[in-house]
Amino acid sequence: EAGVAQSPRYKIIEKRQSVAFWCNPISGHATLYWYQQILGQGPKLLIQFQNNGVVDDSQLPKDRFSAERLKGVDSTLKIQPAKLEDSAVYLCASSLGQGRANEAFFGQGTRLTVV
Amino acid sequence: QKEVEQDPGPLSVPEGAIVSLNCTYSNSAFQYFMWYRQYSRKGPELLMYTYSSGNKEDGRFTAQVDKSSKYISLFIRDSQPSDSATYLCAMIPTSGTYKYIFGTGTRLKVLA
């Protein structure tokens, strides 16, 4: 079974530039998550999709971050404009459903450095 | 106060030692408890999953949940250098959006 695919693996941009990350979840997984993991911290949920609908985006900085999941499969996360504090690993995860007994499988992440 | 507290370490132990990793939490609505292992520059992978209080064993790993104390533990027996990684606890409440809440992670190093 193929895992969660993310690209790019690494990205370096200057502050105020824009950047986009792509995620392809495991086939058949209805729930997709984007997490931000700052160095030395645990992952923090940015947005959760159930199919192509948003379930939770309460911690997404909506003035600069946006995400979409067209057709309920692939997803993109965009930052525009980027700030220095956005430097982090952006992890995409997927699960069959949401909540109990639905293991979240993570991709390898995209490491973003904002200079 | 954070919802989930975890000592960041680092924790260094000799090979073969028993390792104890712990998390405390404040939200009594948490019912599902997980331990993830994260190797450097990799995504987290699920190690153990438990529901409510009790123990669960899987090979060298034992997960323990004490809901009365709001305290969960992961024990690793006969630790190996390959166990060197960051261990993240995660929890899900019984209602709402079933959002995973992660601890900060504990860095473990097992010395050969």
Coordinates of N, CA and C in Angstrom, one line a residue:
Chain A
E1 N 0.9 -1.2 0.0 CA 0.0 0.0 0.0 C 0.9 1.2 0.0
A2 N 0.7 2.1 -1.0 CA 1.5 3.3 -1.0 C 1.1 4.2 0.2
G3 N 2.1 5.0 0.7 CA 1.8 5.8 1.8 C 1.4 7.2 1.4
V4 N 1.4 8.1 2.3 CA 1.0 9.5 2.0 C 2.2 10.2 1.3
A5 N 1.9 10.8 0.2 CA 3.0 11.4 -0.6 C 2.9 12.9 -0.4
Q6 N 4.1 13.5 -0.2 CA 4.1 15.0 -0.1 C 5.3 15.5 -1.0
S7 N 5.0 16.7 -1.5 CA 6.1 17.4 -2.2 C 5.9 18.9 -2.1
P8 N 7.0 19.6 -2.2 CA 8.4 19.1 -2.2 C 8.9 18.7 -0.8
R9 N 10.0 18.1 -0.7 CA 10.5 17.7 0.6 C 11.1 18.8 1.4
Y10 N 11.7 19.8 0.6 CA 12.4 20.9 1.2 C 12.1 22.1 0.4
K11 N 11.9 23.3 1.1 CA 11.7 24.6 0.4 C 12.3 25.7 1.2
I12 N 13.1 26.5 0.5 CA 13.6 27.7 1.2 C 13.1 28.9 0.4
I13 N 12.4 29.9 1.1 CA 11.9 31.1 0.5 C 12.2 32.3 1.3
E14 N 12.1 33.4 0.7 CA 12.3 34.7 1.5 C 10.9 35.1 2.1
K15 N 11.0 35.8 3.2 CA 9.8 36.3 3.8 C 9.0 37.1 2.8
R16 N 7.7 37.1 2.9 CA 6.8 37.8 2.0 C 6.5 37.1 0.7
Q17 N 7.3 36.0 0.4 CA 7.0 35.2 -0.8 C 5.9 34.2 -0.5
S18 N 5.4 33.6 -1.5 CA 4.4 32.6 -1.4 C 5.0 31.2 -1.7
V19 N 4.3 30.2 -1.1 CA 4.7 28.8 -1.3 C 3.5 27.9 -1.2
A20 N 3.6 26.8 -1.9 CA 2.5 25.8 -1.9 C 3.1 24.4 -1.7
F21 N 2.3 23.6 -0.9 CA 2.7 22.3 -0.7 C 1.6 21.4 -1.2
W22 N 2.0 20.2 -1.6 CA 1.1 19.2 -2.2 C 1.0 17.9 -1.4
C23 N -0.1 17.3 -1.3 CA -0.3 16.1 -0.6 C -1.2 15.1 -1.3
N24 N -0.8 13.9 -1.5 CA -1.6 12.9 -2.0 C -1.8 11.8 -1.0
P25 N -3.0 11.7 -0.4 CA -3.3 10.8 0.7 C -3.3 9.3 0.2
I26 N -3.4 8.4 1.2 CA -3.6 7.0 0.8 C -4.9 6.8 0.2
S27 N -4.9 6.0 -0.9 CA -6.2 5.8 -1.6 C -7.3 5.3 -0.8
G28 N -8.5 6.0 -0.9 CA -9.6 5.5 -0.1 C -9.8 6.2 1.2
H29 N -8.8 7.0 1.6 CA -8.8 7.7 2.9 C -9.7 9.0 2.8
A30 N -10.7 9.0 3.6 CA -11.7 10.2 3.5 C -11.2 11.4 4.2
T31 N -10.4 11.2 5.3 CA -10.0 12.3 6.1 C -8.5 12.7 5.8
L32 N -8.3 13.9 5.7 CA -7.0 14.5 5.4 C -6.7 15.6 6.4
Y33 N -5.4 15.6 6.9 CA -5.0 16.6 7.9 C -3.7 17.3 7.4
W34 N -3.6 18.5 7.7 CA -2.4 19.3 7.6 C -2.0 19.7 9.0
Y35 N -0.7 19.3 9.3 CA -0.2 19.7 10.6 C 1.1 20.6 10.4
Q36 N 1.3 21.5 11.3 CA 2.6 22.3 11.3 C 3.4 21.8 12.5
Q37 N 4.6 21.4 12.3 CA 5.5 21.0 13.4 C 6.7 21.9 13.4
I38 N 6.7 22.8 14.4 CA 7.9 23.6 14.6 C 9.0 22.8 15.4
L39 N 10.2 23.1 15.1 CA 11.3 22.4 15.7 C 11.2 22.3 17.2
G40 N 11.2 21.1 17.7 CA 11.2 20.9 19.2 C 9.7 20.8 19.7
Q41 N 8.8 20.9 18.9 CA 7.4 20.8 19.3 C 6.6 19.7 18.6
G42 N 5.5 19.4 19.2 CA 4.6 18.4 18.6 C 3.8 19.0 17.4
P43 N 3.3 18.1 16.6 CA 2.5 18.6 15.4 C 1.2 19.4 15.9
K44 N 0.9 20.4 15.2 CA -0.3 21.2 15.6 C -1.2 21.2 14.3
L45 N -2.4 20.8 14.6 CA -3.4 20.7 13.4 C -3.7 22.1 12.9
L46 N -3.5 22.2 11.5 CA -3.9 23.4 10.9 C -5.3 23.3 10.3
I47 N -5.5 22.2 9.6 CA -6.8 22.0 8.9 C -7.1 20.5 8.8
Q48 N -8.4 20.2 8.9 CA -8.8 18.8 8.7 C -10.0 18.8 7.7
F49 N -9.8 17.9 6.7 CA -10.9 17.7 5.7 C -11.5 16.3 5.9
Q50 N -12.8 16.3 5.7 CA -13.5 15.1 5.5 C -14.1 15.1 4.1
N51 N -13.5 14.2 3.3 CA -13.7 14.3 1.8 C -13.3 15.7 1.3
N52 N -14.1 16.4 0.7 CA -13.6 17.8 0.3 C -14.2 18.9 1.1
G53 N -14.8 18.5 2.3 CA -15.3 19.6 3.2 C -14.4 19.8 4.4
V54 N -14.3 21.0 4.9 CA -13.5 21.4 6.0 C -14.2 21.0 7.3
V55 N -13.5 20.2 8.1 CA -14.1 19.8 9.4 C -13.6 20.7 10.5
D56 N -12.3 21.1 10.5 CA -11.7 22.0 11.5 C -10.6 22.8 10.9
D57 N -10.7 24.1 11.0 CA -9.6 25.0 10.6 C -9.4 26.0 11.6
S58 N -9.7 25.7 12.9 CA -9.7 26.7 13.9 C -8.3 27.3 14.2
Q59 N -7.3 26.5 13.9 CA -5.9 27.0 14.1 C -5.2 27.4 12.8
L60 N -5.9 27.5 11.8 CA -5.3 27.9 10.5 C -5.3 29.5 10.5
P61 N -4.1 30.1 10.3 CA -4.0 31.6 10.2 C -4.6 32.0 8.8
K62 N -5.8 32.3 8.8 CA -6.5 32.4 7.5 C -6.1 33.7 6.8
D63 N -5.5 34.6 7.4 CA -5.0 35.8 6.7 C -3.9 35.5 5.7
R64 N -3.2 34.3 6.0 CA -2.1 34.0 5.1 C -2.0 32.6 4.6
F65 N -2.7 31.7 5.3 CA -2.7 30.3 4.9 C -4.1 29.9 4.3
S66 N -4.0 29.1 3.3 CA -5.2 28.6 2.7 C -5.0 27.1 2.3
A67 N -6.0 26.3 2.2 CA -5.9 24.9 1.8 C -7.1 24.5 1.1
E68 N -7.0 23.6 0.2 CA -8.1 23.1 -0.5 C -7.9 21.6 -0.8
R69 N -9.0 20.9 -1.0 CA -8.9 19.5 -1.3 C -10.0 19.2 -2.4
L70 N -9.6 19.4 -3.6 CA -10.5 19.3 -4.7 C -10.8 17.8 -4.9
K71 N -12.0 17.5 -5.2 CA -12.5 16.2 -5.5 C -12.2 15.2 -4.4
G72 N -11.9 15.7 -3.2 CA -11.8 14.8 -2.0 C -10.6 13.9 -2.1
V73 N -9.6 14.3 -2.9 CA -8.4 13.4 -3.0 C -7.2 14.2 -2.6
D74 N -6.4 14.7 -3.6 CA -5.2 15.5 -3.3 C -5.6 16.8 -2.6
S75 N -4.6 17.4 -1.9 CA -4.8 18.6 -1.2 C -3.5 19.5 -1.4
T76 N -3.7 20.8 -1.4 CA -2.6 21.8 -1.4 C -2.8 22.7 -0.2
L77 N -1.7 23.1 0.3 CA -1.6 24.1 1.4 C -0.8 25.2 0.9
K78 N -1.3 26.5 1.0 CA -0.6 27.6 0.5 C -0.3 28.6 1.6
I79 N 0.8 29.3 1.6 CA 1.1 30.3 2.5 C 1.5 31.6 1.6
Q80 N 0.8 32.7 1.9 CA 1.0 33.9 1.2 C 0.5 35.1 2.0
P81 N 1.4 36.0 2.4 CA 2.9 35.9 2.3 C 3.5 35.2 3.5
A82 N 4.6 34.6 3.3 CA 5.3 33.8 4.4 C 6.0 34.8 5.4
K83 N 6.0 34.3 6.6 CA 6.7 35.0 7.7 C 7.8 34.1 8.2
L84 N 8.8 34.7 8.9 CA 9.9 34.0 9.4 C 9.4 32.8 10.3
E85 N 8.3 33.1 11.1 CA 7.8 32.1 12.1 C 7.0 31.0 11.4
D86 N 6.9 31.0 10.1 CA 6.3 29.9 9.4 C 7.3 28.8 9.1
S87 N 8.6 29.0 9.5 CA 9.6 28.0 9.3 C 9.2 26.8 10.1
A88 N 9.0 25.7 9.5 CA 8.5 24.5 10.2 C 8.5 23.3 9.2
V89 N 8.1 22.1 9.7 CA 7.8 21.0 8.9 C 6.3 20.9 8.7
Y90 N 5.8 20.8 7.5 CA 4.4 20.7 7.3 C 4.1 19.3 6.9
L91 N 3.3 18.7 7.8 CA 3.0 17.2 7.7 C 1.6 17.1 7.2
C92 N 1.4 16.2 6.2 CA 0.1 15.8 5.8 C -0.2 14.4 6.3
A93 N -1.4 14.1 6.7 CA -1.7 12.8 7.2 C -3.1 12.5 6.6
S94 N -3.4 11.2 6.6 CA -4.8 10.8 6.2 C -5.2 9.6 7.0
S95 N -6.5 9.4 7.1 CA -7.1 8.3 7.8 C -8.4 7.9 7.0
L96 N -8.8 6.6 7.3 CA -10.0 6.2 6.6 C -11.2 7.0 7.0
G97 N -11.4 7.4 8.2 CA -12.4 8.3 8.7 C -11.9 9.2 9.7
Q98 N -12.7 9.7 10.6 CA -12.2 10.6 11.6 C -12.5 10.0 13.0
G99 N -11.6 10.4 13.9 CA -11.9 10.0 15.3 C -11.5 8.6 15.7
R100 N -12.3 7.9 16.5 CA -11.9 6.7 17.1 C -11.5 5.6 16.2
A101 N -10.5 4.9 16.5 CA -10.0 3.7 15.8 C -9.7 4.0 14.4
N102 N -9.4 5.3 14.0 CA -8.9 5.6 12.7 C -7.5 6.1 12.7
E103 N -6.6 5.2 12.5 CA -5.2 5.6 12.6 C -4.8 6.6 11.5
A104 N -4.1 7.6 11.9 CA -3.7 8.7 11.0 C -2.3 8.3 10.5
F105 N -2.1 8.2 9.2 CA -0.8 7.9 8.5 C -0.2 9.2 8.0
F106 N 1.0 9.4 8.4 CA 1.7 10.6 8.0 C 2.6 10.5 6.8
G107 N 2.7 11.5 6.1 CA 3.8 11.6 5.1 C 5.1 12.1 5.7
Q108 N 6.1 12.2 4.9 CA 7.5 12.5 5.4 C 7.6 14.0 5.7
G109 N 6.6 14.8 5.2 CA 6.7 16.2 5.5 C 7.4 17.1 4.5
T110 N 7.1 18.4 4.5 CA 7.8 19.4 3.8 C 8.5 20.3 4.7
R111 N 9.8 20.4 4.7 CA 10.5 21.3 5.6 C 10.7 22.7 4.9
L112 N 10.0 23.6 5.5 CA 10.0 25.0 5.0 C 10.9 25.9 5.8
T113 N 11.8 26.6 5.2 CA 12.7 27.6 5.8 C 12.4 28.9 5.2
V114 N 12.0 29.9 6.0 CA 11.7 31.2 5.6 C 12.9 32.1 6.0
V115 N 13.5 32.8 5.1 CA 14.7 33.6 5.4 C 14.5 35.1 5.1
Chain B
Q1 N -2.0 26.7 30.6 CA -1.6 25.3 30.7 C -1.9 24.6 29.4
K2 N -0.9 23.8 28.9 CA -1.2 23.1 27.7 C -2.1 21.9 28.0
E3 N -2.8 21.5 27.0 CA -3.7 20.4 27.1 C -3.0 19.1 27.4
V4 N -1.8 18.9 26.7 CA -1.0 17.7 26.9 C 0.4 18.2 27.2
E5 N 1.0 17.6 28.3 CA 2.3 17.9 28.7 C 3.2 16.7 28.5
Q6 N 4.4 17.0 28.0 CA 5.3 15.9 27.8 C 6.7 16.4 28.0
D7 N 7.6 15.7 28.7 CA 8.9 16.1 28.9 C 9.7 16.0 27.6
P8 N 10.3 17.0 27.1 CA 11.0 17.0 25.8 C 12.3 16.2 25.8
G9 N 12.8 15.9 27.1 CA 14.1 15.2 27.1 C 15.3 16.1 26.8
P10 N 16.4 15.7 26.2 CA 16.6 14.3 25.7 C 16.8 13.3 26.8
L11 N 16.4 12.1 26.6 CA 16.6 11.0 27.5 C 17.6 10.0 26.9
S12 N 18.7 9.7 27.6 CA 19.7 8.8 27.1 C 19.8 7.6 28.0
V13 N 19.7 6.4 27.4 CA 19.8 5.2 28.2 C 20.7 4.2 27.5
P14 N 21.3 3.3 28.3 CA 22.1 2.2 27.7 C 21.2 1.2 27.0
E15 N 21.8 0.5 26.0 CA 21.1 -0.6 25.3 C 20.7 -1.6 26.3
G16 N 19.4 -2.1 26.2 CA 18.9 -3.1 27.1 C 18.1 -2.6 28.2
A17 N 18.2 -1.3 28.4 CA 17.4 -0.7 29.6 C 15.9 -0.6 29.3
I18 N 15.2 -0.5 30.4 CA 13.7 -0.3 30.3 C 13.5 1.2 30.2
V19 N 12.8 1.7 29.2 CA 12.5 3.1 29.1 C 11.1 3.4 29.5
S20 N 10.9 4.5 30.2 CA 9.5 4.9 30.5 C 9.3 6.3 30.0
L21 N 8.3 6.5 29.2 CA 8.0 7.8 28.6 C 6.6 8.1 29.1
N22 N 6.3 9.4 29.4 CA 5.1 9.8 30.0 C 4.5 11.0 29.5
C23 N 3.2 11.1 29.6 CA 2.4 12.4 29.2 C 1.4 12.6 30.3
T24 N 1.1 13.8 30.6 CA -0.1 14.2 31.4 C -1.0 15.0 30.6
Y25 N -2.2 15.0 31.0 CA -3.2 15.8 30.2 C -4.2 16.4 31.1
S26 N -4.9 17.5 30.6 CA -5.9 18.2 31.5 C -7.3 18.0 31.1
N27 N -7.6 17.6 29.9 CA -8.9 17.5 29.3 C -9.5 16.1 29.6
S28 N -10.5 16.0 30.5 CA -11.1 14.7 30.9 C -11.9 14.1 29.7
A29 N -12.1 14.8 28.6 CA -12.8 14.3 27.5 C -12.0 13.4 26.6
F30 N -10.7 13.4 26.8 CA -9.8 12.5 26.0 C -10.1 11.1 26.4
Q31 N -10.3 10.3 25.4 CA -10.6 8.9 25.6 C -9.7 7.9 24.8
Y32 N -9.1 8.5 23.7 CA -8.3 7.7 22.9 C -6.9 8.2 22.9
F33 N -5.9 7.3 23.2 CA -4.6 7.6 23.5 C -3.6 6.9 22.6
M34 N -2.7 7.6 22.0 CA -1.8 7.0 21.0 C -0.3 7.4 21.3
W35 N 0.6 6.5 20.9 CA 2.0 6.9 20.9 C 2.5 6.7 19.5
Y36 N 3.2 7.8 19.0 CA 3.8 7.8 17.7 C 5.3 7.9 17.9
R37 N 6.0 7.3 17.0 CA 7.5 7.3 16.9 C 7.8 8.1 15.7
Q38 N 8.8 9.1 15.9 CA 9.2 9.9 14.8 C 10.7 9.9 14.7
Y39 N 11.2 9.3 13.6 CA 12.7 9.3 13.4 C 13.0 10.7 12.7
S40 N 14.3 11.0 12.8 CA 14.7 12.3 12.3 C 14.4 12.5 10.9
R41 N 13.8 13.6 10.5 CA 13.4 13.9 9.1 C 12.4 13.0 8.5
K42 N 11.6 12.3 9.4 CA 10.5 11.5 8.9 C 9.2 11.9 9.5
G43 N 8.1 11.4 9.0 CA 6.8 11.7 9.6 C 6.6 10.7 10.8
P44 N 5.7 11.1 11.7 CA 5.4 10.2 12.8 C 4.7 8.9 12.3
E45 N 5.0 7.8 13.0 CA 4.3 6.5 12.7 C 3.7 6.0 14.0
L46 N 2.5 5.4 13.9 CA 1.8 4.9 15.0 C 2.4 3.7 15.6
L47 N 2.7 3.7 17.0 CA 3.2 2.6 17.7 C 2.1 1.8 18.4
M48 N 1.4 2.6 19.2 CA 0.4 2.0 20.1 C -0.9 2.8 20.1
Y49 N -2.0 2.2 20.3 CA -3.3 2.9 20.4 C -4.1 2.2 21.5
T50 N -4.6 3.0 22.5 CA -5.4 2.5 23.6 C -6.6 3.3 23.7
Y51 N -7.6 2.6 24.2 CA -8.9 3.3 24.5 C -9.2 3.3 26.0
S52 N -9.4 4.4 26.6 CA -9.7 4.6 28.0 C -8.6 4.0 28.9
S53 N -8.9 3.6 30.1 CA -7.8 3.2 31.1 C -7.4 1.7 30.8
G54 N -6.2 1.4 31.2 CA -5.7 0.0 31.1 C -4.4 -0.1 30.4
N55 N -4.0 -1.3 30.2 CA -2.7 -1.6 29.6 C -2.9 -2.3 28.3
K56 N -1.9 -2.1 27.4 CA -1.8 -2.8 26.1 C -0.4 -3.1 25.8
E57 N -0.2 -4.3 25.4 CA 1.2 -4.8 25.2 C 1.3 -5.2 23.7
D58 N 2.5 -4.8 23.1 CA 2.8 -5.2 21.7 C 4.3 -5.4 21.6
G59 N 4.7 -6.7 21.7 CA 6.1 -6.9 21.7 C 6.9 -6.3 22.9
R60 N 7.9 -5.5 22.5 CA 8.6 -4.8 23.6 C 8.0 -3.6 24.2
F61 N 6.8 -3.2 23.6 CA 6.2 -2.0 24.0 C 4.9 -2.2 24.8
T62 N 4.8 -1.4 25.9 CA 3.5 -1.5 26.7 C 3.0 -0.1 26.9
A63 N 1.8 0.1 26.5 CA 1.1 1.4 26.8 C 0.2 1.3 28.0
Q64 N 0.2 2.3 28.8 CA -0.6 2.3 30.0 C -1.3 3.6 30.1
V65 N -2.6 3.5 30.5 CA -3.4 4.7 30.6 C -4.0 4.7 32.0
D66 N -3.9 5.8 32.7 CA -4.5 6.0 34.1 C -5.4 7.2 34.0
K67 N -6.6 7.1 33.7 CA -7.5 8.2 33.5 C -7.8 9.0 34.8
S68 N -7.7 8.3 35.9 CA -8.0 9.0 37.2 C -6.9 10.0 37.5
S69 N -5.7 9.7 37.0 CA -4.6 10.6 37.2 C -4.3 11.4 36.0
K70 N -5.0 11.2 34.9 CA -4.8 11.9 33.6 C -3.3 11.7 33.2
Y71 N -2.9 10.5 33.2 CA -1.4 10.2 33.0 C -1.3 8.9 32.1
I72 N -0.5 9.0 31.0 CA -0.3 7.9 30.2 C 1.2 7.6 30.1
S73 N 1.5 6.4 29.8 CA 2.9 6.0 29.8 C 3.2 5.0 28.6
L74 N 4.4 5.0 28.1 CA 4.9 4.0 27.2 C 6.1 3.4 27.7
F75 N 6.2 2.1 27.9 CA 7.3 1.4 28.3 C 8.0 0.7 27.2
I76 N 9.3 0.8 27.1 CA 10.0 0.0 26.1 C 11.0 -0.9 26.8
R77 N 10.8 -2.2 26.6 CA 11.7 -3.2 27.3 C 12.9 -3.5 26.3
D78 N 14.0 -3.9 26.9 CA 15.2 -4.3 26.1 C 15.4 -3.3 25.0
S79 N 15.6 -2.0 25.4 CA 15.7 -1.0 24.4 C 16.9 -1.2 23.5
Q80 N 16.8 -0.8 22.2 CA 17.8 -1.0 21.2 C 18.2 0.4 20.6
P81 N 19.4 0.4 20.0 CA 19.8 1.7 19.4 C 18.8 2.2 18.3
S82 N 18.1 1.2 17.7 CA 17.1 1.5 16.6 C 15.9 2.2 17.2
D83 N 15.7 2.1 18.5 CA 14.6 2.8 19.2 C 14.9 4.3 19.4
S84 N 16.1 4.7 19.0 CA 16.4 6.2 19.2 C 15.5 7.0 18.2
A85 N 14.7 7.8 18.8 CA 13.8 8.6 18.0 C 13.1 9.6 19.0
T86 N 12.1 10.4 18.4 CA 11.3 11.2 19.3 C 9.9 10.5 19.4
Y87 N 9.4 10.4 20.6 CA 8.2 9.7 20.9 C 7.1 10.7 21.3
L88 N 6.1 10.7 20.5 CA 5.0 11.7 20.7 C 3.8 11.0 21.2
C89 N 3.2 11.5 22.3 CA 1.9 11.1 22.7 C 0.8 11.9 22.0
A90 N -0.3 11.3 21.7 CA -1.4 12.0 21.1 C -2.7 11.5 21.7
M91 N -3.7 12.4 21.7 CA -5.0 12.1 22.3 C -6.1 12.6 21.5
I92 N -7.3 12.0 21.6 CA -8.5 12.4 20.8 C -9.6 12.4 21.8
P93 N -10.4 13.5 21.8 CA -11.6 13.5 22.7 C -12.7 12.7 22.1
T94 N -13.7 12.5 22.9 CA -14.9 11.6 22.5 C -15.9 12.4 21.6
S95 N -15.8 13.7 21.5 CA -16.7 14.4 20.8 C -16.1 15.5 20.0
G96 N -16.9 16.3 19.3 CA -16.3 17.3 18.4 C -15.7 16.8 17.1
T97 N -14.6 17.4 16.7 CA -14.1 17.0 15.4 C -13.0 15.9 15.5
Y98 N -12.9 15.3 16.7 CA -12.0 14.2 16.9 C -10.6 14.6 16.5
K99 N -10.2 15.8 16.9 CA -8.9 16.3 16.6 C -7.8 15.7 17.4
Y100 N -6.7 15.2 16.8 CA -5.6 14.7 17.5 C -4.9 15.9 18.2
I101 N -4.6 15.8 19.5 CA -3.8 16.7 20.2 C -2.5 16.0 20.6
F102 N -1.4 16.6 20.1 CA -0.1 16.0 20.3 C 0.7 16.6 21.5
G103 N 1.5 15.8 22.2 CA 2.5 16.4 23.1 C 3.7 16.9 22.3
T104 N 4.6 17.5 23.0 CA 5.8 18.1 22.4 C 6.8 17.0 21.9
G105 N 6.6 15.8 22.4 CA 7.6 14.7 22.0 C 8.7 14.6 23.0
T106 N 9.2 13.4 23.2 CA 10.4 13.2 24.1 C 11.5 12.5 23.2
R107 N 12.6 13.2 23.1 CA 13.7 12.6 22.3 C 14.4 11.5 23.1
L108 N 14.5 10.4 22.6 CA 15.2 9.2 23.2 C 16.4 8.8 22.4
K109 N 17.5 8.6 23.2 CA 18.7 8.1 22.6 C 19.1 6.8 23.3
V110 N 19.2 5.7 22.6 CA 19.7 4.4 23.2 C 21.1 4.2 22.8
L111 N 22.0 4.1 23.8 CA 23.4 4.0 23.5 C 23.8 2.6 23.4
A112 N 24.6 2.3 22.3 CA 25.1 0.9 22.1 C 26.2 0.6 23.1

